[in-house]
XYZ file of C-alpha atoms in Angstrom:
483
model
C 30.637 13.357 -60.854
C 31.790 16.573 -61.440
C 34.332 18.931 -59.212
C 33.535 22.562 -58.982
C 35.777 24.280 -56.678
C 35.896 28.398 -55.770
C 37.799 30.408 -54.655
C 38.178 32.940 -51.581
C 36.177 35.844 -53.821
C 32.567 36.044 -54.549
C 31.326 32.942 -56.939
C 28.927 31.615 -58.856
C 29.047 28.770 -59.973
C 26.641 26.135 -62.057
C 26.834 22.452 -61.890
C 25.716 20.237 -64.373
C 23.346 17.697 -65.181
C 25.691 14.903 -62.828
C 25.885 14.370 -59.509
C 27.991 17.491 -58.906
C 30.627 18.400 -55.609
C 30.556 22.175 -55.314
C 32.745 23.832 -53.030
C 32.089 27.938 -52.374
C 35.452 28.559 -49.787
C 35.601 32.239 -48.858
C 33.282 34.766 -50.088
C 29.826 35.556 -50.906
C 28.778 32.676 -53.176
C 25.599 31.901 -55.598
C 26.066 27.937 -56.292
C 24.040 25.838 -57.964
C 23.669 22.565 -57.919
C 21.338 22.180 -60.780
C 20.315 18.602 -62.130
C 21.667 15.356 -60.168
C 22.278 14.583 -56.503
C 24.989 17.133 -55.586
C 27.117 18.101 -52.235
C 27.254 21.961 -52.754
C 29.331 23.577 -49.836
C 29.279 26.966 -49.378
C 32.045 27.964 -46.953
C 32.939 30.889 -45.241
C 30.764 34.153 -46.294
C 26.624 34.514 -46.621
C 25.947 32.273 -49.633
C 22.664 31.465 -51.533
C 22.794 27.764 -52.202
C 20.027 25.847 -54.184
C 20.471 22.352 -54.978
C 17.929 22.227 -57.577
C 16.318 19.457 -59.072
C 18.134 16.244 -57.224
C 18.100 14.558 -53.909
C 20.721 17.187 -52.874
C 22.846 18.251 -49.368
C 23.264 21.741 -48.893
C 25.921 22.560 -46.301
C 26.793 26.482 -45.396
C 29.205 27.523 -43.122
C 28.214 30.750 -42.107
C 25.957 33.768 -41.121
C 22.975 34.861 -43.760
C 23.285 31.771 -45.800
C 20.673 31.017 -48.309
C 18.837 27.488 -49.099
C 16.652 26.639 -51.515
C 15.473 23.998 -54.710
C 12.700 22.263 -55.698
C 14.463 19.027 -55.000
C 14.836 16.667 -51.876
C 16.969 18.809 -49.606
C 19.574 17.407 -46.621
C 20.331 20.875 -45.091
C 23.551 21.574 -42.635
C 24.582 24.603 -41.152
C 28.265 24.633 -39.457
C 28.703 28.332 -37.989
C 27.454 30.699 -35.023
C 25.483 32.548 -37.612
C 22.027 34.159 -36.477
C 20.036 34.322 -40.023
C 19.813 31.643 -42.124
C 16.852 31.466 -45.150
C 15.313 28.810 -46.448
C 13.288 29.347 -49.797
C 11.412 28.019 -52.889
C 11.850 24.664 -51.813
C 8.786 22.183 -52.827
C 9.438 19.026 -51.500
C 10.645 17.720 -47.889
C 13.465 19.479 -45.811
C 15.460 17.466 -43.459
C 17.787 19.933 -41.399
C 20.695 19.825 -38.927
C 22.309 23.247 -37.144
C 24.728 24.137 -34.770
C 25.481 25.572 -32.658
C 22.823 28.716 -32.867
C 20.342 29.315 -35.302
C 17.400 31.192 -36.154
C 15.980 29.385 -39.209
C 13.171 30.956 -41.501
C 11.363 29.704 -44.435
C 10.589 32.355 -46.564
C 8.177 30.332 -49.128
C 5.948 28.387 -47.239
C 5.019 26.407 -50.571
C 7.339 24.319 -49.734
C 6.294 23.203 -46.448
C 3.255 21.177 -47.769
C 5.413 18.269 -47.061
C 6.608 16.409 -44.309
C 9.932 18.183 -42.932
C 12.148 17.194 -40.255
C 14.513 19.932 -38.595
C 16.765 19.627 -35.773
C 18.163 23.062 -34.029
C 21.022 21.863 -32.461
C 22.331 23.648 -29.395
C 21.671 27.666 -28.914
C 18.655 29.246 -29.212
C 16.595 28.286 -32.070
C 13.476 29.750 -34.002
C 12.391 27.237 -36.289
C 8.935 27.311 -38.542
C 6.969 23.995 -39.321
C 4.164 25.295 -41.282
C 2.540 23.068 -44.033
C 3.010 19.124 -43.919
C 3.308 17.030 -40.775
C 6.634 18.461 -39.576
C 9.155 16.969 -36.759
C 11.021 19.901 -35.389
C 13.551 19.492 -32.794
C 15.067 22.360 -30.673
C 17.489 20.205 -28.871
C 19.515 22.577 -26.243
C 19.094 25.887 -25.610
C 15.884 28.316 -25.396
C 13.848 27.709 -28.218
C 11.023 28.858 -30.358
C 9.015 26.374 -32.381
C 6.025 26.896 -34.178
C 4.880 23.526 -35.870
C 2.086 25.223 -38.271
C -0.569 23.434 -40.263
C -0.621 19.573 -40.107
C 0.081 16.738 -37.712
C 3.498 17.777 -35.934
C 6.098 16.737 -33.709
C 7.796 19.036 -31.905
C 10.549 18.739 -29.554
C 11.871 21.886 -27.163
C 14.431 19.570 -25.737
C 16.868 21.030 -22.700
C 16.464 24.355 -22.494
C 13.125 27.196 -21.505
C 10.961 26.798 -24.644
C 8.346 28.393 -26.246
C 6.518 25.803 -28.254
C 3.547 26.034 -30.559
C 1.633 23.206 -32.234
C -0.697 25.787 -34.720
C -3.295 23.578 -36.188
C -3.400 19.818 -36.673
C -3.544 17.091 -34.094
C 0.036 17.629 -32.773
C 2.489 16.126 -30.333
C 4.582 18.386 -27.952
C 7.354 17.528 -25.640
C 8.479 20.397 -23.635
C 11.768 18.120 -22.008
C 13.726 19.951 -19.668
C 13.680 23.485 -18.662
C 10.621 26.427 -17.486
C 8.359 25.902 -20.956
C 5.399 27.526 -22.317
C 3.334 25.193 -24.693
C 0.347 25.479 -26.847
C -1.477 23.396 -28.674
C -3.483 26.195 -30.524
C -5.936 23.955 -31.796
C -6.738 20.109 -32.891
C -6.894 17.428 -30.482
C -3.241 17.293 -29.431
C -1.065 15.297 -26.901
C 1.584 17.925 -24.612
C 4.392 16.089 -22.749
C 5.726 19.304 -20.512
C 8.008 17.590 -19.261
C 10.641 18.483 -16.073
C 10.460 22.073 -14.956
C 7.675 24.865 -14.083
C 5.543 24.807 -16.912
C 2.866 26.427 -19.020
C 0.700 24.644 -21.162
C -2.728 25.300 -23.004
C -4.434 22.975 -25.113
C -6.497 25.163 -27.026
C -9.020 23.923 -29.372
C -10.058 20.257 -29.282
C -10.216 17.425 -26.870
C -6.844 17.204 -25.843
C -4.136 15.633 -23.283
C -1.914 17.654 -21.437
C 0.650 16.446 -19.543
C 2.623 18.527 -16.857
C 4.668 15.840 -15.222
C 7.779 16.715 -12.780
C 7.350 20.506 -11.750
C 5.220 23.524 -10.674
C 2.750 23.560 -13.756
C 0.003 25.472 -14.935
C -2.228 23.729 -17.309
C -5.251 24.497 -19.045
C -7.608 22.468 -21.464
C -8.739 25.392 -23.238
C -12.140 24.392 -26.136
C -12.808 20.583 -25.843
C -13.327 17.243 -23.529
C -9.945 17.414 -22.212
C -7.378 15.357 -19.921
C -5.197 17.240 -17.558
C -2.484 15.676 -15.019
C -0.565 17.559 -12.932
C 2.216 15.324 -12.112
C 4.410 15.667 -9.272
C 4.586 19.258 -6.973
C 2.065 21.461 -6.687
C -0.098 22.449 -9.853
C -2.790 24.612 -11.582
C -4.964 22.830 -13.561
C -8.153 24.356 -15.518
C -10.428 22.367 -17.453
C -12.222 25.528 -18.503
C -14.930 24.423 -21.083
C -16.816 20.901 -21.929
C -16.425 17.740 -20.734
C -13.115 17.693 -18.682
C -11.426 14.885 -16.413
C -8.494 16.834 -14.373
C -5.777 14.695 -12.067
C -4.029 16.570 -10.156
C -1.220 14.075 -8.677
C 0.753 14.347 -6.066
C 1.706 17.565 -4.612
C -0.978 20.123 -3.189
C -2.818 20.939 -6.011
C -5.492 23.761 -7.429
C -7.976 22.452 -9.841
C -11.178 24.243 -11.217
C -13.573 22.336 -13.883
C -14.885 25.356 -15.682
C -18.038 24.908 -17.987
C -19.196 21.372 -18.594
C -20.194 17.850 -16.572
C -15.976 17.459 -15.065
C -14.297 14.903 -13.158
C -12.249 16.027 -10.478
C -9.563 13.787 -8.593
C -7.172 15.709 -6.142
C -4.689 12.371 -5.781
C -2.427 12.657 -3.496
C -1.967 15.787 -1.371
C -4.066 18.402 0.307
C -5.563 19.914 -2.569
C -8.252 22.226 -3.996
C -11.262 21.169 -6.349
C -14.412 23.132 -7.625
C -16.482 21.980 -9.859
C -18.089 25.295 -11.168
C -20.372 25.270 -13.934
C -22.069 21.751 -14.370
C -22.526 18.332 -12.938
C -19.248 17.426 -11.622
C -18.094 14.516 -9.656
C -15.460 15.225 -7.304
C -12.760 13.003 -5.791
C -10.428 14.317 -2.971
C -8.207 11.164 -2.414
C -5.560 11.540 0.111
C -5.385 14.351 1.999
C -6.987 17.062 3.788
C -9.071 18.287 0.906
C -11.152 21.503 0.047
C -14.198 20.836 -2.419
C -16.617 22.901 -4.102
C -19.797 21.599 -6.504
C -20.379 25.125 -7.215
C -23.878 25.121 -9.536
C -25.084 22.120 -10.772
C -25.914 18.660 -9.378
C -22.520 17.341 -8.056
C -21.469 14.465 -6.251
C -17.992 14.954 -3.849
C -16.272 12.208 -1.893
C -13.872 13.651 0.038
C -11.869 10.260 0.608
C -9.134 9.638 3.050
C -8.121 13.104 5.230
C -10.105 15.766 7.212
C -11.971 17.344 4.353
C -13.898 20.547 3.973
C -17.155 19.676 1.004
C -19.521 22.229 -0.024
C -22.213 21.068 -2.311
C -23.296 24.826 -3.186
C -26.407 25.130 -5.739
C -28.017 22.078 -6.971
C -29.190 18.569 -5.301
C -25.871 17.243 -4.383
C -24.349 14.018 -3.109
C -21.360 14.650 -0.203
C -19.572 11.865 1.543
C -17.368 12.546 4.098
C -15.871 9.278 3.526
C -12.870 8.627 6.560
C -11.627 11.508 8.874
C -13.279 14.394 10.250
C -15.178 15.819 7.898
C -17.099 19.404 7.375
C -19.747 19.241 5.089
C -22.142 21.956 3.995
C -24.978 20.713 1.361
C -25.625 24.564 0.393
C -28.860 25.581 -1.754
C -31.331 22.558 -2.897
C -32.038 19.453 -1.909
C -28.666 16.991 -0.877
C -27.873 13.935 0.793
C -25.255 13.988 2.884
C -22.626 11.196 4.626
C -20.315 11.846 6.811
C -18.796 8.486 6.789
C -15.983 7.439 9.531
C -15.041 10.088 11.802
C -15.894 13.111 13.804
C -18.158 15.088 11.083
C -20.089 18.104 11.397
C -22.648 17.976 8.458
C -25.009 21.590 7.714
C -28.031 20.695 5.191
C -28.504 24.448 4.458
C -32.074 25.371 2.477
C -33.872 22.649 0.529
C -35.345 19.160 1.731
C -31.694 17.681 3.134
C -30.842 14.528 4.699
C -28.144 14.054 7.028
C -26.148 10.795 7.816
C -23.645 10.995 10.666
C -21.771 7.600 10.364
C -19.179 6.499 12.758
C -17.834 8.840 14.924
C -19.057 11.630 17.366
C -20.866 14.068 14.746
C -22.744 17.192 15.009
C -26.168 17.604 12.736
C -27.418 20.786 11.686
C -30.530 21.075 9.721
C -30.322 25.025 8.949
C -32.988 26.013 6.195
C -35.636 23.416 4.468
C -37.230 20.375 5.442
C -34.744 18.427 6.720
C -33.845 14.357 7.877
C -31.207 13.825 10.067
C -30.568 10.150 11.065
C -28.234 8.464 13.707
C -28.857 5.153 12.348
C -24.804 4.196 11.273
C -23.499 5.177 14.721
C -23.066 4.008 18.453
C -21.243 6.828 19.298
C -22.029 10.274 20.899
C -23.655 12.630 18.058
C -25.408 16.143 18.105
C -28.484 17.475 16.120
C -29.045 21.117 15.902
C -31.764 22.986 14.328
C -30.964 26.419 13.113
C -33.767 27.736 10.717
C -37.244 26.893 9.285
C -38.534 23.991 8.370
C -40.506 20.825 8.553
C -37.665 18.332 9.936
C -37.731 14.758 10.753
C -34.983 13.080 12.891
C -34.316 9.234 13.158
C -32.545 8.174 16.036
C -31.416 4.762 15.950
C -28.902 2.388 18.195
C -27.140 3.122 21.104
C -25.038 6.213 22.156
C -25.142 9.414 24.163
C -27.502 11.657 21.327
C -28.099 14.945 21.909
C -31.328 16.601 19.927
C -31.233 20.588 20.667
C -34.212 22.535 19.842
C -33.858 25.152 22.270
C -32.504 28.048 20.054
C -35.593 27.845 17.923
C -38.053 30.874 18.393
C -41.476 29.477 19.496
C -44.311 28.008 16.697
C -41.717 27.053 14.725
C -41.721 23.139 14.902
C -45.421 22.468 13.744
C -45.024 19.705 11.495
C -41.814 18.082 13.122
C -41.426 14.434 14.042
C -38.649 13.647 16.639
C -38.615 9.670 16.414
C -36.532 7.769 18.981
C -35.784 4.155 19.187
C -33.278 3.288 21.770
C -32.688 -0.326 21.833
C -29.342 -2.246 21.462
C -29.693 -5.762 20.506
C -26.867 -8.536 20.515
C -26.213 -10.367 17.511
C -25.999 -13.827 18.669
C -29.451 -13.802 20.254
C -31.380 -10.268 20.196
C -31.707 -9.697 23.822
C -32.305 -6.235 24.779
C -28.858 -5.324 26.672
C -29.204 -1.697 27.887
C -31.226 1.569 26.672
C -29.257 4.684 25.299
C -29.185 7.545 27.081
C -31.045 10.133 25.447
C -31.994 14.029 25.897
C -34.700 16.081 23.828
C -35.283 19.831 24.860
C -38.015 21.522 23.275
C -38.592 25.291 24.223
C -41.308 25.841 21.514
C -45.291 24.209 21.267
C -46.684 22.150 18.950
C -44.187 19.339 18.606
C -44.535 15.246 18.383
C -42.355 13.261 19.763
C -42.744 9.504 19.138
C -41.057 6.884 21.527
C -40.677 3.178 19.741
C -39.495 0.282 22.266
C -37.883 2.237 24.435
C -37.043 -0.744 27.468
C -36.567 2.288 30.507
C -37.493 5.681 29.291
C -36.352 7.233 32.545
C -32.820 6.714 31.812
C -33.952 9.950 29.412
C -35.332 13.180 30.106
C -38.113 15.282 27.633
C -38.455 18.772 28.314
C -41.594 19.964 26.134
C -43.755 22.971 25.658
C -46.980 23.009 27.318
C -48.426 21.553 23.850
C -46.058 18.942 22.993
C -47.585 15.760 22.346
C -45.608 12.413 23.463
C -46.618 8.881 21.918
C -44.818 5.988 23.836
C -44.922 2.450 22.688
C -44.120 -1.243 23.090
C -42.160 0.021 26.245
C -41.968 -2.803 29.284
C -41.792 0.302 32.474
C -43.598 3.426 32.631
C -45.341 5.527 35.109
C -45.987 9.411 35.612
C -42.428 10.127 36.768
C -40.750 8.822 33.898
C -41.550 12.724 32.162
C -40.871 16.115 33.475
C -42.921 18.946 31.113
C -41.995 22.666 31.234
């Protein structure tokens, strides 16, 4: 091994064909290592320092130092220096700098390799491009751009600005406010603690927001987005998208594309837009939206607020009182456990109350509303047009109000009524609901099946209504009052 030592001027100096040990000092030094596996230290001053052919370590020691050789490079940096150049280097870089650094690869021939640079603490711009890269920023605010290939990229402590470029790339934000994108390729993003940003561009990707207030967006592809903990933004935007938003109340919007929406835990915010989307509120009290398309929502535990919108949609109340509004087309709707109120809006609807005292509203379309999953006290309303049928089943105080609608408007309406209560053990006939029908308008059938005492009821009818009454074991003249 040879020793080639400067001096505090400006040097150049050669190596040899050995394993040299170059030393710079003070000055402006060109060194180079040249053949063999040399240590060439540059020292105090901005140096150019090539190692050459070799497996060589570079090491400079202050600001606007130079790097470069065709050879496998270790690369140090021990200075506050600002600039530092990297350059017609063709195989891998492995790189270590303190405290701050802004590193820049001037040939990016070199990068077609697999490179691994560490920042160190300050703030940091480091370059990936070509080759499957592992770039660390470590502490302090830093930029990282990971270029083409597969990379790694670590922001570390700090508010980062991290960029994956092309490739199918891996991101960890870590600590600190970060903004992250994947550009494109079907990457994995880690944001990590903080409020972040993060876009997955391009590709069918998984982003991560974790601990923090987070905006996240899928960007081009079938993506995966979880919120985390706090309160988050999450947009699938377009294709195929499953979003989670966590805990925390969170705001979550499907985009283009058939999406899967689950709130989790907290009172959140879901729409479905574009597409057939299947919505989940969880826990909470939930707000969800099909927006266009066939969508089914379940608003799960919480009193939730479901609007089917356009399309034939599926809404289930699911437990706690409920509001749900089918919208345009033709829906089925549950309200599940609960006080509900459930509005079929235009199309052919059909309304389930469930448990619980709920109100029934038919609005626009021919409509079905049933009372067949409840003994409680339930409402149904008519609002609009249409040619409605309405199943009343079991026992409970049931209120059917037609009184609102203008006159020749129920042609084709059924109203059927069965009123008994059996017991399980040995299906006696205990006691009749109490029931009350008021018709203002003409034309209307009303059917009457079993009915045990049908004057513990009262029908008010127009002067055309038609009543059928059967299998019933009292009756007489009195038992009807017409208006």
């Amino acid at each position: 091994m040879a020793l080639l030592n400067g001096d505090n001027g400006n040097n150049i100096i050669n190596g040899t064909w050995l394993a040299d040990r170059i030393r710079g000092l003070n000055g402006n030094d060109q060194l180079f290592g040249n053949a063999g596996n040399d240590e060439v230290f540059g020292g105090l001053g901005a140096d150019t320092i090539e190692g050459n052919s070799g497996n060589d370590r570079l090491l400079g020691d202050s600001e606007g130092s130079q790097f470069g050789g065709p050879g496998n490079i270790t690369l140090g940096l021990n200075t506050t220096s600002q600039n530092t150049t990297v350059n017609n280097s063709f195989t891998p870089v492995v790189a270590e700098f303190s405290p701050t650094l802004n590193v820049r690869f001037d040939d990016f021939t070199f990068l077609t390799n697999n490179d691994l640079i560490r920042g160190g603490t300050g703030k940091d711009t480091i370059l990936g491009e070509q080759g499957n890269d592992r770039l660390y920023g470590d502490s302090g605010d830093d930029r990282i751009f990971g270029g083409t290939g597969d990379d790694s990229v670590y922001g570390g402590v700090g508010n980062d600005v991290l960029v994956g470029n092309s490739g199918d790339d891996e991101i960890f934000g870590g600590d600190g406010d970060d903004n992250i994108s994947g550009v494109s390729g079907n990457d994995n993003i880690f944001a990590g603690d903080g409020n972040d940003i993060a876009d997955g561009g391009s590709g069918d990707d998984v982003v991560r927001g974790e601990a923090g207030y987070d905006l996240l967006s899928g960007g081009l592809g079938s993506d995966f987005l979880s919120g985390g903990e706090n309160n988050d933004r999450l947009l699938g935007q377009q294709d195929n998208d499953t979003l989670d938003g966590g805990s925390g109340n969170d705001e979550l919007l499907g985009g283009e594309g058939d999406d899967s929406i689950s709130g989790g835990i907290g009172n959140d915010s879901l729409s479905g837009d574009l597409g057939n989307d299947t919505l989940e509120g969880d826990w909470g009290d939930d707000f969800l939206t099909g927006d266009e398309g066939n969508d089914s929502l379940n608003g799960g535990d919480g009193d939730d607020s479901l609007n089917g919108g356009d399309g034939e949609d599926l809404l289930n109340g699911s437990v706690g009182d409920d509001f749900l509004d089918g919208g345009d087309d033709d829906d089925l709707l549950n309200g599940g456990d609960g006080s509900d109120i459930l509005t079929g809006g235009s199309g052919y609807d059909i309304l389930n109350g469930g448990l619980g005292n709920d109100s029934l509203i038919a609005g626009g379309g021919s409509d079905r509303i049933s009372f067949t999953f409840s003994e409680m006290n339930q409402e149904a309303e008519f609002e609009s047009f249409g040619n409605d049928t309405i199943d009343s089943f079991l026992r409970g105080s049931n209120i059917i109000d037609l009184s609102d609608v203008p006159l020749g408007v129920f042609v084709d309406d059924q109203l059927r009524t069965n009123f008994d209560a059996l017991d399980t053990n040995d299906n006696d006939i205990l006691d009749d609901g109490d029931f009350n029908v008021s018709v203002s308008s003409s034309g209307i059938t009303i059917n009457v099946l079993g009915a045990v005492d049908p004057s513990q009821g009262e029908f008010l009818g127009g002067s055309e209504a038609t009543i059928f009454v059967k299998d019933v074991m009292e009756l007489d003249g009195n038992d009807f009052d017409f208006v």
